[in-house]
Coordinates of C-alpha atoms and ligand atoms in Angstrom, one line a residue:
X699 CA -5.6 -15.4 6.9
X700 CA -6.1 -12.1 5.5
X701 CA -4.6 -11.3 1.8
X702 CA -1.1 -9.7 2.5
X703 CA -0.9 -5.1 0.8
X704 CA 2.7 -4.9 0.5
X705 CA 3.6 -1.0 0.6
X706 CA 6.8 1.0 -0.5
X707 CA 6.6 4.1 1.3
X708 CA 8.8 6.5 -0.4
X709 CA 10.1 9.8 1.5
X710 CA 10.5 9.6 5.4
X711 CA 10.3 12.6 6.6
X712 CA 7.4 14.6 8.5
X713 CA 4.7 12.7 6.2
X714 CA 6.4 9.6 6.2
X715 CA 6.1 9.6 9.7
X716 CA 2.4 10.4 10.0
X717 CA 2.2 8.0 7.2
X718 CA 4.1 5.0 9.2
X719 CA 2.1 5.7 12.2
X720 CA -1.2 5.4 9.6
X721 CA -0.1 1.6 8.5
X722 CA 1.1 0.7 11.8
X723 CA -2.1 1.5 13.7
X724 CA -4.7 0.5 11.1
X725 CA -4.2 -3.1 11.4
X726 CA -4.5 -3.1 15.6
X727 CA -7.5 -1.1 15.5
X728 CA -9.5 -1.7 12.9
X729 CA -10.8 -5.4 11.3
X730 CA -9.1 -5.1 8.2
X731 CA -10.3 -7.6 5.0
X732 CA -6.5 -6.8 4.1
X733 CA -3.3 -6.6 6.0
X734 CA 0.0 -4.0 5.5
X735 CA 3.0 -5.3 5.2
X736 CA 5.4 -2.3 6.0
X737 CA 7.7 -3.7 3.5
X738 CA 10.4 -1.0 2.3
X739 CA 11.2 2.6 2.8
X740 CA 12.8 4.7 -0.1
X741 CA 14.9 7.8 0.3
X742 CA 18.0 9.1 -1.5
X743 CA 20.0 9.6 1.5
X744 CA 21.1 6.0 2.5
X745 CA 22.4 6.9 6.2
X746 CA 19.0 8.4 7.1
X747 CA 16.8 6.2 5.6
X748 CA 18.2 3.3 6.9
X749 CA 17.6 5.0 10.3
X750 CA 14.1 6.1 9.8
X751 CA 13.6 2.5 8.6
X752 CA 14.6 1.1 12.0
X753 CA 12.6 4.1 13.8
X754 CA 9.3 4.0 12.1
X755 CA 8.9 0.2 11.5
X756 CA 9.8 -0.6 7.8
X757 CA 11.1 -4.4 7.6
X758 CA 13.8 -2.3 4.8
X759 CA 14.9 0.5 3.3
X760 CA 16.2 1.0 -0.6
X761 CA 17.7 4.1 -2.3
X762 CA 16.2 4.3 -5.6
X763 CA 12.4 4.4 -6.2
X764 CA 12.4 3.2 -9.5
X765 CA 13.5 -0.3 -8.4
X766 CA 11.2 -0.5 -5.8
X767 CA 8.1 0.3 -8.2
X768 CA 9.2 -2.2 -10.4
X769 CA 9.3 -5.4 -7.8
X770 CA 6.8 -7.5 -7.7
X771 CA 6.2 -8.1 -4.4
X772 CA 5.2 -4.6 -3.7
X773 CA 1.3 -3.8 -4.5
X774 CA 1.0 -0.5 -2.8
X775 CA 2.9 2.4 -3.6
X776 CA 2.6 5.5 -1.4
X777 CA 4.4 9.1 -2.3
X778 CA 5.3 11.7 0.4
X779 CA 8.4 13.0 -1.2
X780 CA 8.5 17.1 -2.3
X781 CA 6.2 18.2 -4.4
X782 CA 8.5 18.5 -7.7
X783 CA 8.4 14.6 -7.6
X784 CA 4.6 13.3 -6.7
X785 CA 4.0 13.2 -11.1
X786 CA 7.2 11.2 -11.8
X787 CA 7.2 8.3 -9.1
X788 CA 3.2 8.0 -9.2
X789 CA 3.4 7.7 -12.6
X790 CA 5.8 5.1 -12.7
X791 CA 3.9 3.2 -10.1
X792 CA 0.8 3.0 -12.0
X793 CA 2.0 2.2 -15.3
X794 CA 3.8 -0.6 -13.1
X795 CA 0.6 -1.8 -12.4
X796 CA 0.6 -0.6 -8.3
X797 CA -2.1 1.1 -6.8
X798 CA -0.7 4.8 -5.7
X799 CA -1.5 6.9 -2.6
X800 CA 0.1 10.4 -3.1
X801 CA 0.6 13.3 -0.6
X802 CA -1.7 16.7 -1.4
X803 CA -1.4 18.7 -3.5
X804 CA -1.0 16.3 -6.3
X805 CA 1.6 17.8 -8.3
X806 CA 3.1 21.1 -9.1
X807 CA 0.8 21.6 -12.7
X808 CA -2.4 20.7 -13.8
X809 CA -0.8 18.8 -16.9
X810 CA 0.8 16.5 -14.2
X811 CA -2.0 16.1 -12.3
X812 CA -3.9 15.5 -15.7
X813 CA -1.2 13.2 -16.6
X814 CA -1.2 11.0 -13.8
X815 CA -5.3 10.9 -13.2
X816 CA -5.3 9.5 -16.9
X817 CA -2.2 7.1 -16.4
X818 CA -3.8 5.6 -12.8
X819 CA -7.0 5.9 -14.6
X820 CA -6.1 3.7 -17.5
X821 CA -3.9 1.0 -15.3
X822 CA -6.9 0.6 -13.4
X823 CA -5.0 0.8 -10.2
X824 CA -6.3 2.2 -7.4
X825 CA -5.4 5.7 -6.8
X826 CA -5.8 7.8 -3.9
X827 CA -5.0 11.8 -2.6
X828 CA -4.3 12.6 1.1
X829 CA -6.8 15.2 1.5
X830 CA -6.7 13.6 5.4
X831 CA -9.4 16.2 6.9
X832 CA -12.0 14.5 4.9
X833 CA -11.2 11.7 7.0
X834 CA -12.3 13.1 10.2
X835 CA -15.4 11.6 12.3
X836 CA -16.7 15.3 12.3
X837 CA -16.3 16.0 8.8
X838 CA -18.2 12.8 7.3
X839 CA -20.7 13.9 10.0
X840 CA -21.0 17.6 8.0
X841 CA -21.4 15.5 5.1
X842 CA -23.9 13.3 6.2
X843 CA -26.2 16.6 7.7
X844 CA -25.8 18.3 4.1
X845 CA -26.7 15.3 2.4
X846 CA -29.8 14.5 5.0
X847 CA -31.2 18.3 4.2
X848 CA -30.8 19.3 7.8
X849 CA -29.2 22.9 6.8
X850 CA -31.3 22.8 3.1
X851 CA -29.9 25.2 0.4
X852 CA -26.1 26.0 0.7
X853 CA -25.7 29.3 0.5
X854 CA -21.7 30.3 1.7
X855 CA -18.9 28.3 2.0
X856 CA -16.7 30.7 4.6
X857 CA -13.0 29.0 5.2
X858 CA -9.7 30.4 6.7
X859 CA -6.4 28.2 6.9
X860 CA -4.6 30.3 9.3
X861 CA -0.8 29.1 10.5
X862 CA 1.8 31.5 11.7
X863 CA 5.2 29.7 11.8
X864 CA 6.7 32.0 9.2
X865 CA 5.9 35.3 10.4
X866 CA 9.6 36.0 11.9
X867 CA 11.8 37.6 9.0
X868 CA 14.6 36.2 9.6
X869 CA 13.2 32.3 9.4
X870 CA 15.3 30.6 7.0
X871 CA 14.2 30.2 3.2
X872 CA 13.0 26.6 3.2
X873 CA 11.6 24.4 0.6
X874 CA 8.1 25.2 1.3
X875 CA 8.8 28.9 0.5
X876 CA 10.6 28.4 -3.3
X877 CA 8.1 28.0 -5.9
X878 CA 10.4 25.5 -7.8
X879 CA 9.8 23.0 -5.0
X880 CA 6.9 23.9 -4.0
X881 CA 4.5 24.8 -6.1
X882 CA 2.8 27.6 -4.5
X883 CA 2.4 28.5 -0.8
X884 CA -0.2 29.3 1.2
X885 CA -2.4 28.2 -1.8
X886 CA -0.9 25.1 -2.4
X887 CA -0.2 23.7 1.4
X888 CA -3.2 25.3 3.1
X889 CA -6.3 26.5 0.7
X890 CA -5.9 23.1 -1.1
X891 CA -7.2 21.2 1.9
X892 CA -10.5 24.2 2.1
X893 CA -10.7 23.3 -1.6
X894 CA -11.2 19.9 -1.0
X895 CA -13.7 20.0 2.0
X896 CA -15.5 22.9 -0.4
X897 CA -15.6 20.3 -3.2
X898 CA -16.7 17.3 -0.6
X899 CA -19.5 19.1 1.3
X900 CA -20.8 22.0 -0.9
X901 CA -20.0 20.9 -4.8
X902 CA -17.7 21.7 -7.9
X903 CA -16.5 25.4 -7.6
X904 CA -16.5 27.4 -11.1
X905 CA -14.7 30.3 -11.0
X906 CA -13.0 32.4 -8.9
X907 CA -11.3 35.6 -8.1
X908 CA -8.5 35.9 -5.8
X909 CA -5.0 37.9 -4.4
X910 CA -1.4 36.1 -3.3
X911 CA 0.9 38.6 -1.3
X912 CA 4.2 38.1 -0.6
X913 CA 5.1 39.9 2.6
X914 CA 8.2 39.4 3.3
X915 CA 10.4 39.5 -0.2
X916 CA 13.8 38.1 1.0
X917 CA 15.1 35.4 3.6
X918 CA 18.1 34.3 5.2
X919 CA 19.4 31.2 2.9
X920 CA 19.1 27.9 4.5
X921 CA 21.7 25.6 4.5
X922 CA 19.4 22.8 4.3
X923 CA 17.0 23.4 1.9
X924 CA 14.3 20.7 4.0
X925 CA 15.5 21.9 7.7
X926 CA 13.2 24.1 9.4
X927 CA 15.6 25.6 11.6
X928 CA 17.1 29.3 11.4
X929 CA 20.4 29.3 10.4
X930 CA 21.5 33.0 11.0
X931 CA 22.4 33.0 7.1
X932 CA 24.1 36.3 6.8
X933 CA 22.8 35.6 2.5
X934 CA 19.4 36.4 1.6
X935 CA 17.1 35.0 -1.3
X936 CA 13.9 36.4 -2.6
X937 CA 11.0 34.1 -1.5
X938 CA 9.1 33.0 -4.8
X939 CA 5.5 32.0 -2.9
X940 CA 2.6 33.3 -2.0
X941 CA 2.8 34.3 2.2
X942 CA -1.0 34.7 2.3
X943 CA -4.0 33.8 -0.2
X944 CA -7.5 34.9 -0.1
X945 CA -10.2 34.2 -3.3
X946 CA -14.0 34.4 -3.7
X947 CA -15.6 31.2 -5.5
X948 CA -18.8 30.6 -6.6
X949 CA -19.9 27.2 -6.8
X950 CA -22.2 25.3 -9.7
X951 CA -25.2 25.2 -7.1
X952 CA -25.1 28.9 -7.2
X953 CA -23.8 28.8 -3.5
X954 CA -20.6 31.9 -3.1
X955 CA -18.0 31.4 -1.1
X956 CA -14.5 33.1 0.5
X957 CA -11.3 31.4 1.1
X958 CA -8.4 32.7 3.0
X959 CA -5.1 31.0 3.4
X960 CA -1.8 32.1 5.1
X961 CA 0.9 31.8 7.6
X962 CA 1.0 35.3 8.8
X963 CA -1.5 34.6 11.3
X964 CA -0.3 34.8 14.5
X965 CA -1.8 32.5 17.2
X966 CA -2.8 30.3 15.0
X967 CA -1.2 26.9 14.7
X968 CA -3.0 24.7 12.7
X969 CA -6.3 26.9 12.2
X970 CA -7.9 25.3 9.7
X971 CA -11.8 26.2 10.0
X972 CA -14.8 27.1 7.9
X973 CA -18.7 27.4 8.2
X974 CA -21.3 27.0 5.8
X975 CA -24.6 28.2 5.8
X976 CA -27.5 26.9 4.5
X977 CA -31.7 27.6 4.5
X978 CA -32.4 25.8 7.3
X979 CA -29.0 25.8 9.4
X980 CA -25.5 26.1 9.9
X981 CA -22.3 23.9 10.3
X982 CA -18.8 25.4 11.9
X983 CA -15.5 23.3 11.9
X984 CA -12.3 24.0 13.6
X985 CA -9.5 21.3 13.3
X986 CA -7.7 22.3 16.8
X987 CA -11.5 20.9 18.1
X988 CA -11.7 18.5 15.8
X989 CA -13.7 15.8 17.7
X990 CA -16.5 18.7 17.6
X991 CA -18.7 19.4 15.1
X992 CA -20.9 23.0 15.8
X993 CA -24.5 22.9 14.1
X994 CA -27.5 25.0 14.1
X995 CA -30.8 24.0 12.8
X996 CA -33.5 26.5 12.5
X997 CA -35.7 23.9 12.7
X998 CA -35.2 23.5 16.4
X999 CA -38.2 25.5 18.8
X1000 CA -37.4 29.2 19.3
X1001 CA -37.0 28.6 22.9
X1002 CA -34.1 26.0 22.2
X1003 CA -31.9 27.7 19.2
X1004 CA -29.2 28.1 19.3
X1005 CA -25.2 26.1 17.8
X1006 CA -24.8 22.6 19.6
X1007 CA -21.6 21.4 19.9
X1008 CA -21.6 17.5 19.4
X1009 CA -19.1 15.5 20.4
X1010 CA -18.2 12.9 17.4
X1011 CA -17.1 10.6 20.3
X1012 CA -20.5 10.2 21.2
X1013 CA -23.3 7.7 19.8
X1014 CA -21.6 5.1 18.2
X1015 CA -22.7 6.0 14.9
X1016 CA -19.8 8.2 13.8
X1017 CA -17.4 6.9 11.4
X1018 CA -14.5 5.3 12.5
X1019 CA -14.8 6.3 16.0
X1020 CA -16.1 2.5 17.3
X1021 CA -12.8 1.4 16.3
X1022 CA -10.7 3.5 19.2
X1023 CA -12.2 4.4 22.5
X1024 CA -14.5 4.9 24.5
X1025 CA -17.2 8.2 24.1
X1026 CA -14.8 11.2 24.6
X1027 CA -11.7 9.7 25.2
X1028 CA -10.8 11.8 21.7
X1029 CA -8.9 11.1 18.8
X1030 CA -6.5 13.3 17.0
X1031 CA -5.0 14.7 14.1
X1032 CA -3.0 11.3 13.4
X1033 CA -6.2 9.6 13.5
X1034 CA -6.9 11.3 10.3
X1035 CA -4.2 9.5 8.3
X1036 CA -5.4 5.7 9.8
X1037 CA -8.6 6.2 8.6
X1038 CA -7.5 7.7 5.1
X1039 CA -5.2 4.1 4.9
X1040 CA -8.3 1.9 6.2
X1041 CA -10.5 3.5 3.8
X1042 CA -7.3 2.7 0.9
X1043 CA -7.2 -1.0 2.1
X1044 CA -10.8 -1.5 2.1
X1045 CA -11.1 -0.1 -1.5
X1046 CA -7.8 -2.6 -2.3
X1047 CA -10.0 -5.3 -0.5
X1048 CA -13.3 -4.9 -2.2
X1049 CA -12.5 -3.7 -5.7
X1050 CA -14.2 -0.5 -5.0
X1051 CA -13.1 3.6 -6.2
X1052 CA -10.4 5.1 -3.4
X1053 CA -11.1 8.5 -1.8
X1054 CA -10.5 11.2 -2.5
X1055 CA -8.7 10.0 -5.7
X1056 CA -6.8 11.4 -7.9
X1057 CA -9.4 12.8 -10.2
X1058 CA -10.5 15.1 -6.8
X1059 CA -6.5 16.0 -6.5
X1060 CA -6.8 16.9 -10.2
X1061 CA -10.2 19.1 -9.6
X1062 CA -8.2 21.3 -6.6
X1063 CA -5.2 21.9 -8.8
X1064 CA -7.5 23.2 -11.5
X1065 CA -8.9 25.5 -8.9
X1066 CA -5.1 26.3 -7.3
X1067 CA -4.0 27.3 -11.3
X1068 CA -7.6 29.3 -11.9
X1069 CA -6.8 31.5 -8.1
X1070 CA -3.0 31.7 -9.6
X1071 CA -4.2 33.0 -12.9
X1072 CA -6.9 35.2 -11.4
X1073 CA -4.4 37.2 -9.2
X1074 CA -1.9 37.5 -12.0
X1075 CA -4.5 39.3 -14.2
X1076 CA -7.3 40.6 -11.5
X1077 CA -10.1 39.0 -13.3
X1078 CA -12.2 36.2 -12.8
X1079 CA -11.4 33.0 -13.9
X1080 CA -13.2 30.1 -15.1
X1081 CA -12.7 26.5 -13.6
X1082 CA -11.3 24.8 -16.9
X1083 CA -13.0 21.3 -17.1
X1084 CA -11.0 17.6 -15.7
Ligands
SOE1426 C1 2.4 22.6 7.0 O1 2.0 23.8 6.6 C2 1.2 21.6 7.1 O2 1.7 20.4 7.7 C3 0.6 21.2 5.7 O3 1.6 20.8 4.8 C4 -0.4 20.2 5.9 O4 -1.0 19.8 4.7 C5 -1.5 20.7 6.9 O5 -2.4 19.6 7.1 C6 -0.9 21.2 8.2 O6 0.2 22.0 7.9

């Protein structure tokens, strides 16, 4: 019988559903050396969490986090609240002795971030950030071409985030878009995943220069802060974040690279993407084709060059991808946030470093302050050190 990972998942909204769905399907799909045990769900409001409780599988519900971090039959402790309250509850957690999985990005400052690294750090807990697209099939197979040579010398790292669910005026003021909740923006929600995949397939990034624009100042007030629905507010409110990013970075390899991040981009969903070119080749990534990877090798004859587009469904040999269907019966963006939790219960299992942890949460928030800084003064910043 397989050692029991109690988890307290705390917040139960749009994460803590992708989240739910994460511990629910791990266990049926993959042969775990551990097994979840859905065992409370936290949120402040007690009406609604008791319901998303029932909806999304939790065997209970509880109102106040602190309790729950404190019981001893929880081992796990996983944080999708807002963003103002990621430091408090995963530090908590730690110094309670729990390992902690924590939503992106990991905290509103680099002191928190700082703070909690060196608290999970020093409790020896396991610790993990949900940077889920390094969790894809096609990404650990960009990985594993970088690291095999096959496109040589990095030269650029190119990435947009593009979304567009903002772009109407009149859309409501909602947490995402008030700096006291949220952080940032565009840099925080969007860039900080192109941050990570920078960090994961091309290296540490040491300065950059970059631009945040706010394009539309005012919104209607929301009535509910979280709801993403208009409200026909006649009251407006300035909006306090970024609309749309873009920065240059160069990277300790001597690589260069551009980032752009916004939700001003109409058309565009979900379009996170980049490309990175390298001596011998190139690799492209689009998540709305995410069981694709697009590679060209300029090692291949001149009569066959040319971008392939393989299918990660294919061959058996990516990651993860055994463990769900058949070769191209695809996966999707869900399947990111299984394989993020099966990589967290294997590293719970075996006594082995979580990933991305919170040390990599704590190197994108010291490149999210350096872009912040850099548009604030319109110089180049440095990348301070962890
Ligand atoms: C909303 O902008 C959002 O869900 C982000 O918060 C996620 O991190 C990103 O993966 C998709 O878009």
């Amino acid at each position: 019988m397989a050692k029991k990972v109690n988890v307290a998942l705390i917040g139960y909204k749009f994460m803590g559903k992708a989240h739910s769905n994460a511990f629910r399907q791990a266990p049926v799909f993959f042969d775990l050396d551990v097994e979840p045990v859905m065992k409370v769900l936290v949120g402040r409001d007690e009406a609604g969490v008791k319901a998303a409780a029932e909806k999304l599988g939790w065997e209970s519900y509880a109102t106040d986090y602190r309790e729950v971090v404190n019981r001893p039959d929880i081992d796990l402790v996983d944080i999708v609240t807002g963003n103002t309250s990621h430091a408090e509850i995963a530090i908590a957690a730690a110094k309670a002795g729990k390992h902690v999985f924590c939503e992106k990005p990991l905290a509103m400052t680099v002191g928190e971030a700082r703070e909690m690294t060196q608290v999970a750090e020093k409790a020896g807990v396991k610790h993990c950030v949900n940077f889920n697209y390094r969790k894809l099939p096609s990404i650990q197979l960009a990985k594993r071409l970088i690291d095999e040579g096959a496109i040589g010398r990095i030269f650029h790292w190119r990435s947009v985030y593009l979304q567009d669910w903002i772009v109407d005026p009149e859309f409501p003021l909602v947490w995402r878009l008030n700096k006291a909740e949220a952080g940032s923006g565009a840099l925080g929600d969007l860039a900080a995943h192109s941050i990570d995949l920078a960090h994961f397939l091309v290296g540490d990034i040491t300065a950059v220069t970059g631009h945040m624009e706010t394009f539309i100042k005012e919104r209607p007030v929301a009535t509910s802060m979280s709801g993403l629905v208009a409200t026909g507010s006649e009251e407006r409110a300035p909006v306090t974040v970024d609309d749309g990013t873009i920065f240059l970075a160069r990277f300790a390899n001597g690589a260069i690279g551009t980032f752009e991040a916004t939700r001003f981009a109409p058309g565009h969903r979900n379009g996170n993407m980049f490309e990175i070119n390298g001596s011998e080749g190139s690799i492209r990534f689009n998540v709305e084709r995410l069981n694709e990877l697009e590679f060209y090798s300029r090692r291949d004859p001149a009569h066959a060059q040319g971008f392939r587009t393989i299918s990660v469904t294919e061959g058996g040999e990516h990651r993860w991808i055994n463990a769900w269907w058949p070769a191209g019966h695809i996966i999707g963006w869900e399947h990111s946030f299984t394989h993020q939790v099966v990589d967290l219960l294997e590293a719970i299992a075996q006594d082995k470093p979580a990933t991305p942890d919170f040390r990599d949460g704590l190197r994108v928030q010291l490149v999210l302050d350096a872009v912040e800084r850099s548009a604030q003064s319109g110089q180049w910043v440095s990348i301070e050190k962890e």
